[in-house]
Short mmCIF file of C-alpha atoms and ligand atoms in Angstrom, two decimals:
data_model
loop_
_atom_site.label_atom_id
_atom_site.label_comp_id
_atom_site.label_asym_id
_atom_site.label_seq_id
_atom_site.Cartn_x
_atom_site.Cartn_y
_atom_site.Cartn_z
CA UNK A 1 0.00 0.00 0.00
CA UNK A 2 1.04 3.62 -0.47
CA UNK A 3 1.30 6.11 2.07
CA UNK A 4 -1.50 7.44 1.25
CA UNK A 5 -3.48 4.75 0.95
CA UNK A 6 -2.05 3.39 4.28
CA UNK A 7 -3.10 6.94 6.40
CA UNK A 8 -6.51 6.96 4.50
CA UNK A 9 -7.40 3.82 5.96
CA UNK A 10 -6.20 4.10 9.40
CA UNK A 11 -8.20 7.56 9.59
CA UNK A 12 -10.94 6.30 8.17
CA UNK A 13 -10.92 3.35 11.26
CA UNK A 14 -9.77 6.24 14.18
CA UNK A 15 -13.46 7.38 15.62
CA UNK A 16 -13.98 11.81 15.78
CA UNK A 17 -12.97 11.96 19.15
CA UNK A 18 -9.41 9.94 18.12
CA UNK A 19 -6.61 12.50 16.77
CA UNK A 20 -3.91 10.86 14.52
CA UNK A 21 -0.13 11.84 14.76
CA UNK A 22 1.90 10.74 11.81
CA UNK A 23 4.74 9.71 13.28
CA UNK A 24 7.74 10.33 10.28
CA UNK A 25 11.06 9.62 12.45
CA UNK A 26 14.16 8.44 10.03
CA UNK A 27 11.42 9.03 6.86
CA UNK A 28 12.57 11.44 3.94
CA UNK A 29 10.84 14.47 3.64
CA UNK A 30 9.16 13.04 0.44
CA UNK A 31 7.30 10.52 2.47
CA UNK A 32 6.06 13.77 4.41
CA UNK A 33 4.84 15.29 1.72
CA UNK A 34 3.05 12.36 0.58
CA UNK A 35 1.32 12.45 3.64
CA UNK A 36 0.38 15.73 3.47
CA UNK A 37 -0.72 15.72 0.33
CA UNK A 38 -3.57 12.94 1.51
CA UNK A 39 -4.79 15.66 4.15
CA UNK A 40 -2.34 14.86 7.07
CA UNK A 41 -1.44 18.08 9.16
CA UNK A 42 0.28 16.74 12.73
CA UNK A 43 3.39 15.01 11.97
CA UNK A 44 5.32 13.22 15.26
CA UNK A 45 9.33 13.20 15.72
CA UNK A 46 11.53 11.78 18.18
CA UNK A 47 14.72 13.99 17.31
CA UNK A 48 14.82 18.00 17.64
CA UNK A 49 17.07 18.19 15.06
CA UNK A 50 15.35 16.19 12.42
CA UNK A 51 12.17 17.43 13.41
CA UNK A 52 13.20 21.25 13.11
CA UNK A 53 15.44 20.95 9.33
CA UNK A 54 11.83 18.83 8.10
CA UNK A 55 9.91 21.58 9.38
CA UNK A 56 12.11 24.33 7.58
CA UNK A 57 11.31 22.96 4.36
CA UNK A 58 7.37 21.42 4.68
CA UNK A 59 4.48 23.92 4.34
CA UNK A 60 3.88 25.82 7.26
CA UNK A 61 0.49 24.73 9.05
CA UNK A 62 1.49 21.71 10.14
CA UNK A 63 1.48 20.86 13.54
CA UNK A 64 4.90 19.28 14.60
CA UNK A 65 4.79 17.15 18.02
CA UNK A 66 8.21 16.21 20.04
CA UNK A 67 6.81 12.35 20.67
CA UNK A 68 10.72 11.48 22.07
CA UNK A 69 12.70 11.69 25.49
CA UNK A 70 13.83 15.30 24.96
CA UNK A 71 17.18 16.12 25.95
CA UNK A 72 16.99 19.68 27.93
CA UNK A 73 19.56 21.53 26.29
CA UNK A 74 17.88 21.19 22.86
CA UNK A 75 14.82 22.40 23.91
CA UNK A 76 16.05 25.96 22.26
CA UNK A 77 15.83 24.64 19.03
CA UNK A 78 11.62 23.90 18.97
CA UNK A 79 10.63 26.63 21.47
CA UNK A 80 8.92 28.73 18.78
CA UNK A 81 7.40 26.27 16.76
CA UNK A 82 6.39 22.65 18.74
CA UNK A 83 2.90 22.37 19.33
CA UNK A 84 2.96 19.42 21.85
CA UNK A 85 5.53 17.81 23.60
CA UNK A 86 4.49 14.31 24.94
CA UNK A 87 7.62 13.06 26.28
CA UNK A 88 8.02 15.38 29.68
CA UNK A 89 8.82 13.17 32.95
CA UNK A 90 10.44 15.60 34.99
CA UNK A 91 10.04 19.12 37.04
CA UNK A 92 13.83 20.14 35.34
CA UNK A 93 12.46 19.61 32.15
CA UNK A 94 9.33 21.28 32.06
CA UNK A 95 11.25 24.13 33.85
CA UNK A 96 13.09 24.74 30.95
CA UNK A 97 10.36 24.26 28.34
CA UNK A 98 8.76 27.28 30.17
CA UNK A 99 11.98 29.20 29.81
CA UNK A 100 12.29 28.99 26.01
CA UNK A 101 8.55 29.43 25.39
CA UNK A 102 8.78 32.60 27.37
CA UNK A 103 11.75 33.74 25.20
CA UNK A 104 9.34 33.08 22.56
CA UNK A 105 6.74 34.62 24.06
CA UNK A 106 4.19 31.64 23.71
CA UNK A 107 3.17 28.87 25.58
CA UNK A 108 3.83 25.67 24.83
CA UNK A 109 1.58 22.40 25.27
CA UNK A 110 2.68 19.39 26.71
CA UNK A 111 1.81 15.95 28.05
CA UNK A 112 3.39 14.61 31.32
CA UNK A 113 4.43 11.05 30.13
CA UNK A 114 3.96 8.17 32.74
CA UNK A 115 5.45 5.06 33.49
CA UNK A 116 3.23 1.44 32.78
CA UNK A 117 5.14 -0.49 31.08
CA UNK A 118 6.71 -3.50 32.99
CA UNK A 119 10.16 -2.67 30.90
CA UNK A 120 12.58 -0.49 33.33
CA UNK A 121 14.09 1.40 29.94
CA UNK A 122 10.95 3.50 29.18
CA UNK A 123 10.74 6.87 30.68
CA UNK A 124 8.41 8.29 32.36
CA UNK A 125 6.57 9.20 35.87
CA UNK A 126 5.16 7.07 38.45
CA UNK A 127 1.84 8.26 39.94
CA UNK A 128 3.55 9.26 42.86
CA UNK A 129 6.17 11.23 41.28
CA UNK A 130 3.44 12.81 38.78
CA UNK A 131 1.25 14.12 42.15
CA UNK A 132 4.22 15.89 43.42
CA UNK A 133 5.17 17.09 40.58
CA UNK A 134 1.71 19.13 40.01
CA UNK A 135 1.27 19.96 43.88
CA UNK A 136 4.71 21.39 43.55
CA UNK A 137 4.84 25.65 44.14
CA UNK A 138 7.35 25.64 41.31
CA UNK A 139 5.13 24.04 38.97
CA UNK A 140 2.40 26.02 39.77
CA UNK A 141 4.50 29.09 38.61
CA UNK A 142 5.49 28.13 35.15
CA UNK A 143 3.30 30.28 33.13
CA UNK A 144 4.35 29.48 29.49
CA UNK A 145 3.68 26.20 29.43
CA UNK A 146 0.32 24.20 29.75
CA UNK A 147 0.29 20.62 30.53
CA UNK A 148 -2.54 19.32 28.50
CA UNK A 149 -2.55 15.62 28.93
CA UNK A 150 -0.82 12.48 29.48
CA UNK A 151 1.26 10.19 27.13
CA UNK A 152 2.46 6.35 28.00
CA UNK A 153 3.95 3.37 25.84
CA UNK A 154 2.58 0.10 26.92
CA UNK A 155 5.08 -3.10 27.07
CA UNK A 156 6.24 -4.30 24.07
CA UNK A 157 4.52 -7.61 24.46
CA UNK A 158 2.53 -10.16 22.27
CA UNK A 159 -0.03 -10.64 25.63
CA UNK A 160 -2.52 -7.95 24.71
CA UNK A 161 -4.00 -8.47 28.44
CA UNK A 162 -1.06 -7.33 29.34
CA UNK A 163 -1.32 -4.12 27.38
CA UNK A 164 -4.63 -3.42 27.71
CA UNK A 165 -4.16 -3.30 31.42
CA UNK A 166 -1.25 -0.69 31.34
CA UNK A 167 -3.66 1.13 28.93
CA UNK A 168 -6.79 1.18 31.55
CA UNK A 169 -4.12 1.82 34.18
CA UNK A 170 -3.11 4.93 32.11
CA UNK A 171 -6.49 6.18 31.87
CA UNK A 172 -7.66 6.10 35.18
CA UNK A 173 -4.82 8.01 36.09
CA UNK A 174 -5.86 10.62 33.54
CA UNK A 175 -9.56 10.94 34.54
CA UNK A 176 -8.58 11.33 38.24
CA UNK A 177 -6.15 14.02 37.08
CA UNK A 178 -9.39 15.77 34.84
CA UNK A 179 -11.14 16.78 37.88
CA UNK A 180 -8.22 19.15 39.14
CA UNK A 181 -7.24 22.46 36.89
CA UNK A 182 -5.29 25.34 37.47
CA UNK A 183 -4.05 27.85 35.13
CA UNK A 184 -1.63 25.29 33.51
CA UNK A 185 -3.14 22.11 33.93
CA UNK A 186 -5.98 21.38 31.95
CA UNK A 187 -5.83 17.80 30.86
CA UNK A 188 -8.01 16.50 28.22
CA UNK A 189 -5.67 15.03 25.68
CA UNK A 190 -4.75 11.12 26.38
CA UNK A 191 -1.90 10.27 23.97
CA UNK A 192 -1.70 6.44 23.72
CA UNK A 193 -1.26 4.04 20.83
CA UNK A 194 1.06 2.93 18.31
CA UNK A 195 0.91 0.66 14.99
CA UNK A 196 0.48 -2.22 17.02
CA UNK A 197 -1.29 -1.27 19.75
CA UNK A 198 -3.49 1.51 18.94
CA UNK A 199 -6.97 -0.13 18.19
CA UNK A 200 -6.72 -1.52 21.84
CA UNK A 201 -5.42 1.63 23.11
CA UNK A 202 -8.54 3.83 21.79
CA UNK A 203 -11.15 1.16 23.18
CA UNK A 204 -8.97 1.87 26.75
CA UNK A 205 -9.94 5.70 25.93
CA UNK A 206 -7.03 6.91 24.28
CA UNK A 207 -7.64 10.30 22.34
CA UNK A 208 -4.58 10.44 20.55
CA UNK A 209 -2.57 7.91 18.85
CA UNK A 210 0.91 7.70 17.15
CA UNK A 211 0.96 5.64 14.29
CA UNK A 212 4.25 5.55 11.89
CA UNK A 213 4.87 1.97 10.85
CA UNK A 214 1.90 1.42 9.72
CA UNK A 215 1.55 4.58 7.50
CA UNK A 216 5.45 4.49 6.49
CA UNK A 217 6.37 1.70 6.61
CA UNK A 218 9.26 -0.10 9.08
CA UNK A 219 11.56 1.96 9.76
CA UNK A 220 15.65 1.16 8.93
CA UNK A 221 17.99 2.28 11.28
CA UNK A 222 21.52 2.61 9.73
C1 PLP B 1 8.36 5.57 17.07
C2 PLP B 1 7.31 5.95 18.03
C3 PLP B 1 5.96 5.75 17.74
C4 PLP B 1 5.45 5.09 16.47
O1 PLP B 1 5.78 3.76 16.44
P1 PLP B 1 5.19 2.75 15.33
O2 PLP B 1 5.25 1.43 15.98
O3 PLP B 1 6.07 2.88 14.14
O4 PLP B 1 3.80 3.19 15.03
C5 PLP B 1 5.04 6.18 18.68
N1 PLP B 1 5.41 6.76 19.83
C6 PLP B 1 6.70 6.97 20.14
C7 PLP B 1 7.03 7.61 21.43
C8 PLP B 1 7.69 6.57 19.26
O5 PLP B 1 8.98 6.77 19.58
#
């Protein structure tokens, strides 16, 4: 299939309330394009660098989400442009995401990531670690950025109990957190879901998925 064909049918599975990030990591800009000529707006990248010399050359109204473990001292580089991070696990890190969007003079959207996979590599906070975080004063006074959501990765694991549980786990975690809002945290965006996963993720009440395989094809690391 085509990568056009390939987003056209994924789209035409995700339900309204589902939105799709086409995640293009190691793809050539052509592939992007292709992609956006079939309608596709929000692309997802996993390196700041990549993500801002695509960017420089693709039209200009598309949404570009950070979807990787961002290293803090590249944060610079997306401050003006990034319309969602998803990979923030850590006070230091959002600290300096409000920094750079202030230089900017914008604030910048982004989704606490949490920790349910049974794998010890994957980042992310525990629920414990995720209530201090938002209790904390110096959270409270970051006023360029606006944490709209959460974002997990689920084992990577044939047992699809085992997934679906880390999903639900994820989710009641994220309607607990709906009920409290300040003036930066306003969660309503539940980013969960990946080529082989995301069909089970949405029926756990995911909101946002991030699909590249499947629309791009594998991906070769050299
Ligand atoms: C690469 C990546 C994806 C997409 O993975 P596929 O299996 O190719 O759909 C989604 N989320 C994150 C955080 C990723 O790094």
């Amino acid at each position: 299939m085509s990568i056009k064909e390939s987003l056209l049918t994924i789209k035409k599975e995700l339900p309204d309330t589902v939105t799709l990030v086409a995640v293009s990591k190691t793809k050539p800009v052509s592939d992007l394009e292709e992609a956006y000529a079939a309608g596709q707006r929000i692309f997802g990248e996993n390196k700041i660098q990549e993500m801002t010399q695509k960017r420089e050359v693709m039209p200009k109204d598309i949404q570009w989400h950070m979807i990787g473990h961002v290293q803090t001292n590249k944060v610079k580089y997306m401050a003006e442009y990034v319309s969602l991070v998803h990979g923030v696990d850590s006070l230091k890190l959002l600290k300096e995401i409000n920094k750079q969007a202030k230089k900017h003079n914008r604030v910048i959207n982004c989704l606490l990531q949490m920790h349910i996979a049974e794998e010890s590599t994957k980042f992310g906070l525990d629920k414990e670690e995720l209530n201090n975080l938002i209790d904390s004063d110096i959270f409270k006074a970051l006023e360029n950025i606006n944490v709209v959501g959460l974002m997990g990765m689920a084992t990577f694991t044939d047992d699809k109990n085992q997934v679906k549980k880390e999903f639900a786990t994820l989710k009641e975690i994220f309607s607990s957190l709906q009920s409290i809002k300040s003036t930066n945290l306003d969660v309503k965006i539940l980013s969960m879901g990946m080529s082989g996963d995301y069909k089970l993720a949405i029926d756990q009440g995911s909101t946002m998925v991030r699909i590249g395989s499947s629309i791009f094809g594998s991906r070769n690391y050299s």
